[in-house]
Short mmCIF file of C-alpha atoms and ligand atoms in Angstrom, two decimals:
data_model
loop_
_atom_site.label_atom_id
_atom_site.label_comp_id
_atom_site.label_asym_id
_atom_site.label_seq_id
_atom_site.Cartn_x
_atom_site.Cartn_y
_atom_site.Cartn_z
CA UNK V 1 15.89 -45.15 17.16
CA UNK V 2 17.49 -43.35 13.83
CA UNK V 3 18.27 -47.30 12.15
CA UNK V 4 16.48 -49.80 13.43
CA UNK V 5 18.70 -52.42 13.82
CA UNK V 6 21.93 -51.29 15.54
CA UNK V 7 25.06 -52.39 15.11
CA UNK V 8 24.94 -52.40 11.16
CA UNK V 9 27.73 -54.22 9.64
CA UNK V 10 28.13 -52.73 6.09
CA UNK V 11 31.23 -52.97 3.99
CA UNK V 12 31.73 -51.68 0.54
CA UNK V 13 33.92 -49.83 -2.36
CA UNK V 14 35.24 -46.48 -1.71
CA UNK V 15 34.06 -44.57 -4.73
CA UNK V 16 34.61 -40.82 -6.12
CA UNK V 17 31.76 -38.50 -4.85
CA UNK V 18 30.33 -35.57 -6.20
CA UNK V 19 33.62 -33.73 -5.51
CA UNK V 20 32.16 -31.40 -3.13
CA UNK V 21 33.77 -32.94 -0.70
CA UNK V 22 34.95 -31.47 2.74
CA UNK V 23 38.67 -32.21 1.92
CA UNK V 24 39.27 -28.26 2.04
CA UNK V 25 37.76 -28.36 5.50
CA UNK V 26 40.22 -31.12 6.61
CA UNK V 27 37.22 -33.67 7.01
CA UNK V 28 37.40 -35.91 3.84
CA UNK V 29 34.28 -38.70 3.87
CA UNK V 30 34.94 -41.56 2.18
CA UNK V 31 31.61 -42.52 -0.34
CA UNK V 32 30.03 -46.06 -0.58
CA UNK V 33 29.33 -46.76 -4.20
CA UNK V 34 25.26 -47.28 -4.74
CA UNK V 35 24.99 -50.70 -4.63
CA UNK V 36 26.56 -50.41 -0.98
CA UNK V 37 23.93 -47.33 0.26
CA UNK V 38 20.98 -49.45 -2.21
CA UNK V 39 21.67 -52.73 0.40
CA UNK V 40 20.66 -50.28 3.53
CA UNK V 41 17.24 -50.49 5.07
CA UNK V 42 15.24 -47.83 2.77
CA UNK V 43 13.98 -46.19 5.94
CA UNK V 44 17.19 -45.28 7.54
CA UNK V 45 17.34 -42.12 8.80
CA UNK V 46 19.40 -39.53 7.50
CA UNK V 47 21.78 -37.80 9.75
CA UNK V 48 25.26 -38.57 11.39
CA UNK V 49 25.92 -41.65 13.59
CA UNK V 50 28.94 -42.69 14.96
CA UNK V 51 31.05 -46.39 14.79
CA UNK V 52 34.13 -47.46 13.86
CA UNK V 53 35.96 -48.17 10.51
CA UNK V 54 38.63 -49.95 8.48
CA UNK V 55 39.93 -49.43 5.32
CA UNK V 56 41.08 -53.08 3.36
CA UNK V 57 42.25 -54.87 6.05
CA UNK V 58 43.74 -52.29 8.32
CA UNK V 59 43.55 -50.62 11.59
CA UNK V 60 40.18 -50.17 12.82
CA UNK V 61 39.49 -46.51 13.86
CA UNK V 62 36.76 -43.75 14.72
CA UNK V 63 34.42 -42.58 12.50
CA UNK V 64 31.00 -40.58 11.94
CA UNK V 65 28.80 -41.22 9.39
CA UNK V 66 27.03 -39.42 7.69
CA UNK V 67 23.49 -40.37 5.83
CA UNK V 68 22.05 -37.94 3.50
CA UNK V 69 19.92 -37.30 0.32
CA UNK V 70 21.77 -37.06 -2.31
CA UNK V 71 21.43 -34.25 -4.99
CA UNK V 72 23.16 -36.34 -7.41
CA UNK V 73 20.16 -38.18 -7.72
CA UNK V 74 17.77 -35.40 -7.42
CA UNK V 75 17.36 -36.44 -3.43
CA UNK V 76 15.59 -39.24 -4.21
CA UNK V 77 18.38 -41.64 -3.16
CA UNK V 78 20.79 -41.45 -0.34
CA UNK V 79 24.91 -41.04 0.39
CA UNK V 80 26.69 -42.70 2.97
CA UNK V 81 29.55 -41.04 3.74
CA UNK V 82 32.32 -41.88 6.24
CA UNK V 83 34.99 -39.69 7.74
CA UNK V 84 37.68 -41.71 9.20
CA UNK V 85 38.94 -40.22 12.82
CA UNK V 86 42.55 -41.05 11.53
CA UNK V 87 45.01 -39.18 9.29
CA UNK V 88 45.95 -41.15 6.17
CA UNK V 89 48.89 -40.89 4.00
CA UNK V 90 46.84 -41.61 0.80
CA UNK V 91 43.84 -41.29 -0.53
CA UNK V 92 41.88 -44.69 -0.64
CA UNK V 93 39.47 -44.70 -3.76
CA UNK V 94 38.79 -47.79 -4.75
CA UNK V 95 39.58 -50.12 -1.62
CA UNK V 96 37.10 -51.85 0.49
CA UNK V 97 35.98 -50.13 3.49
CA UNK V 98 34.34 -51.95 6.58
CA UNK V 99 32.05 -49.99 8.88
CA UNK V 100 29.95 -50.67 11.98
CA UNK V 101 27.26 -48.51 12.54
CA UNK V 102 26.62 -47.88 16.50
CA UNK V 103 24.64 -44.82 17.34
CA UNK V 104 23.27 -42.21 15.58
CA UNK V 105 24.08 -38.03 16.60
CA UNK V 106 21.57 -35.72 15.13
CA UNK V 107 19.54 -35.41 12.17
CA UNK V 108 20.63 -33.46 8.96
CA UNK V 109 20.64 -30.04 8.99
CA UNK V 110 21.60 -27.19 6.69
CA UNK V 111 24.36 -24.93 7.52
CA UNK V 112 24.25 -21.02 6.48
CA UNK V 113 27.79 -21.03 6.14
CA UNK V 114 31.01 -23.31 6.33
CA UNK V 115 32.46 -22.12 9.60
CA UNK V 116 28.55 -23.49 10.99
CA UNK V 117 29.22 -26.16 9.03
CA UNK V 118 32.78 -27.16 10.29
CA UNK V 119 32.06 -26.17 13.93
CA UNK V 120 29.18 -28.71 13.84
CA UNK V 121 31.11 -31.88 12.43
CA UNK V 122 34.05 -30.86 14.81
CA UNK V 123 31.24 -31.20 17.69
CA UNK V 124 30.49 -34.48 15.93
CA UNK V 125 33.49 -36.06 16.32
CA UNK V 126 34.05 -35.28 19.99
CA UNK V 127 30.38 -36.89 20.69
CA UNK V 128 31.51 -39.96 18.66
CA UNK V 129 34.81 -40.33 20.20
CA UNK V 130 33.13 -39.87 23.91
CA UNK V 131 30.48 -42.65 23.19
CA UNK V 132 33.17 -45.14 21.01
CA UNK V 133 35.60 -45.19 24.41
CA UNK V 134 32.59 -46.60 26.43
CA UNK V 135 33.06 -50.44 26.73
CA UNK V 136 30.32 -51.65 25.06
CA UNK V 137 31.31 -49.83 22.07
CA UNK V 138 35.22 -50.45 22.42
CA UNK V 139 34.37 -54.11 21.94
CA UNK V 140 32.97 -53.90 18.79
CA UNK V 141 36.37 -52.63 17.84
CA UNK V 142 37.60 -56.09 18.38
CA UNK V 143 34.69 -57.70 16.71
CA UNK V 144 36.00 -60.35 13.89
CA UNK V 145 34.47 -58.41 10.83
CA UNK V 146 36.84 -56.38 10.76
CA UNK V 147 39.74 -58.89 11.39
CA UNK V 148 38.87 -62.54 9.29
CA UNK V 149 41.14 -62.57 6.72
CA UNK V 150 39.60 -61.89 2.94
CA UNK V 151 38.59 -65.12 1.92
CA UNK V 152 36.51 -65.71 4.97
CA UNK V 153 34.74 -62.58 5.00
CA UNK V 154 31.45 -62.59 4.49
CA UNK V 155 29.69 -60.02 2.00
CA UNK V 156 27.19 -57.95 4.43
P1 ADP C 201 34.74 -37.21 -2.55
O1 ADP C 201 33.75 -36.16 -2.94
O2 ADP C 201 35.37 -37.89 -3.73
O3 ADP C 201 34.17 -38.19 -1.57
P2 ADP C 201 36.17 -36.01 -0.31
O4 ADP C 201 36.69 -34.62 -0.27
O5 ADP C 201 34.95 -36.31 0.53
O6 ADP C 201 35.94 -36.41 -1.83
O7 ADP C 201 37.37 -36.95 0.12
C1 ADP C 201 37.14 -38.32 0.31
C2 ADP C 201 38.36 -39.19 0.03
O8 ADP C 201 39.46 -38.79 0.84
C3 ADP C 201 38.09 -40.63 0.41
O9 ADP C 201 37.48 -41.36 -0.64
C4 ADP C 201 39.49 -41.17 0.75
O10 ADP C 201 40.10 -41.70 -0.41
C5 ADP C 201 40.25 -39.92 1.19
N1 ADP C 201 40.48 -39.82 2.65
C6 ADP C 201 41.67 -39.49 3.19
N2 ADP C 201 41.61 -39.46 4.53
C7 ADP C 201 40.32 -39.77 4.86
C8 ADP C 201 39.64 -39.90 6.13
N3 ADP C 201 40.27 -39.68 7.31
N4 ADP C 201 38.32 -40.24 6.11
C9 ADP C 201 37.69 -40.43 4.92
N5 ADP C 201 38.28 -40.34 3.71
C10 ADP C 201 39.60 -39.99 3.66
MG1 MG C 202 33.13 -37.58 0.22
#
């Protein structure tokens, strides 16, 4: 197994990334802030897994998720990165966003080119929607981290 300990509950700031972001590709992730990827097992594999997500205290949706090493930090530390299988209104920079980490996809890979790049995460998201509607999966969904109220949440 890619993370050892499956479901991960994680929940963290949204924070700017390193503005290379997929936005232009219509698949925005949404970046923990380093304390947030610093609290994950340091031998989690990179790649994309799949789970679901909610942003402040909202609706809980799809998502993949994607692990990598970060250039930022001369790919010695990690991202986490989560596109939301939802369209927003707004950007959410800032707000706390609540993850659960079910299964992981495929390992990282480099693209030669954006259209290899786009096809791939579009592939993604079809795997991760196929496994999410499986019941076992669907009833994490309902799973009370994502629906205590503030003051009772624990911090993960
Ligand atoms: P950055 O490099 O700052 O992470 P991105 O291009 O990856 O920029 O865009 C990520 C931002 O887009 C998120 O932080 C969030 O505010 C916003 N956003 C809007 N819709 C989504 C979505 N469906 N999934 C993830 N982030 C989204
Ligand atoms: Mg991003």
């Amino acid at each position: 197994a890619a993370m050892r300990h499956l479901p991960y509950f994680c929940r963290g700031e949204v924070v700017k990334g390193f503005g290379k972001g997929c936005k232009e590709l219509g698949i925005p992730t949404a970046n923990f802030s380093k304390q947030v990827v610093e609290s994950f097992p340091s031998n989690t594999s990179t790649g994309i897994y799949y789970g679901w997500a909610c942003v402040r205290n909202g609706d809980v949706h799809k998502m993949v998720l994607s692990i990598k090493w970060n250039p930022v930090y001369k790919n010695i530390k990690k991202s986490v990165e989560t596109h939301i299988i939802h369209t927003f209104k707004a950007d959410f920079y800032g707000e706390i966003l609540s993850i659960v980490i079910l299964g992981y996809i495929r390992s990282e890979k480099n693209f030669s080119s954006l259209e290899a790049l786009f096809s791939a995460v579009q592939e993604d998201i079809e795997e991760a929607k196929r496994h999410l509607d499986l019941p076992e999966h669907l009833k994490l969904k309902e799973d009370n981290f994502f629906h205590l109220p503030e003051s009772k949440r624990a911090n993960h």
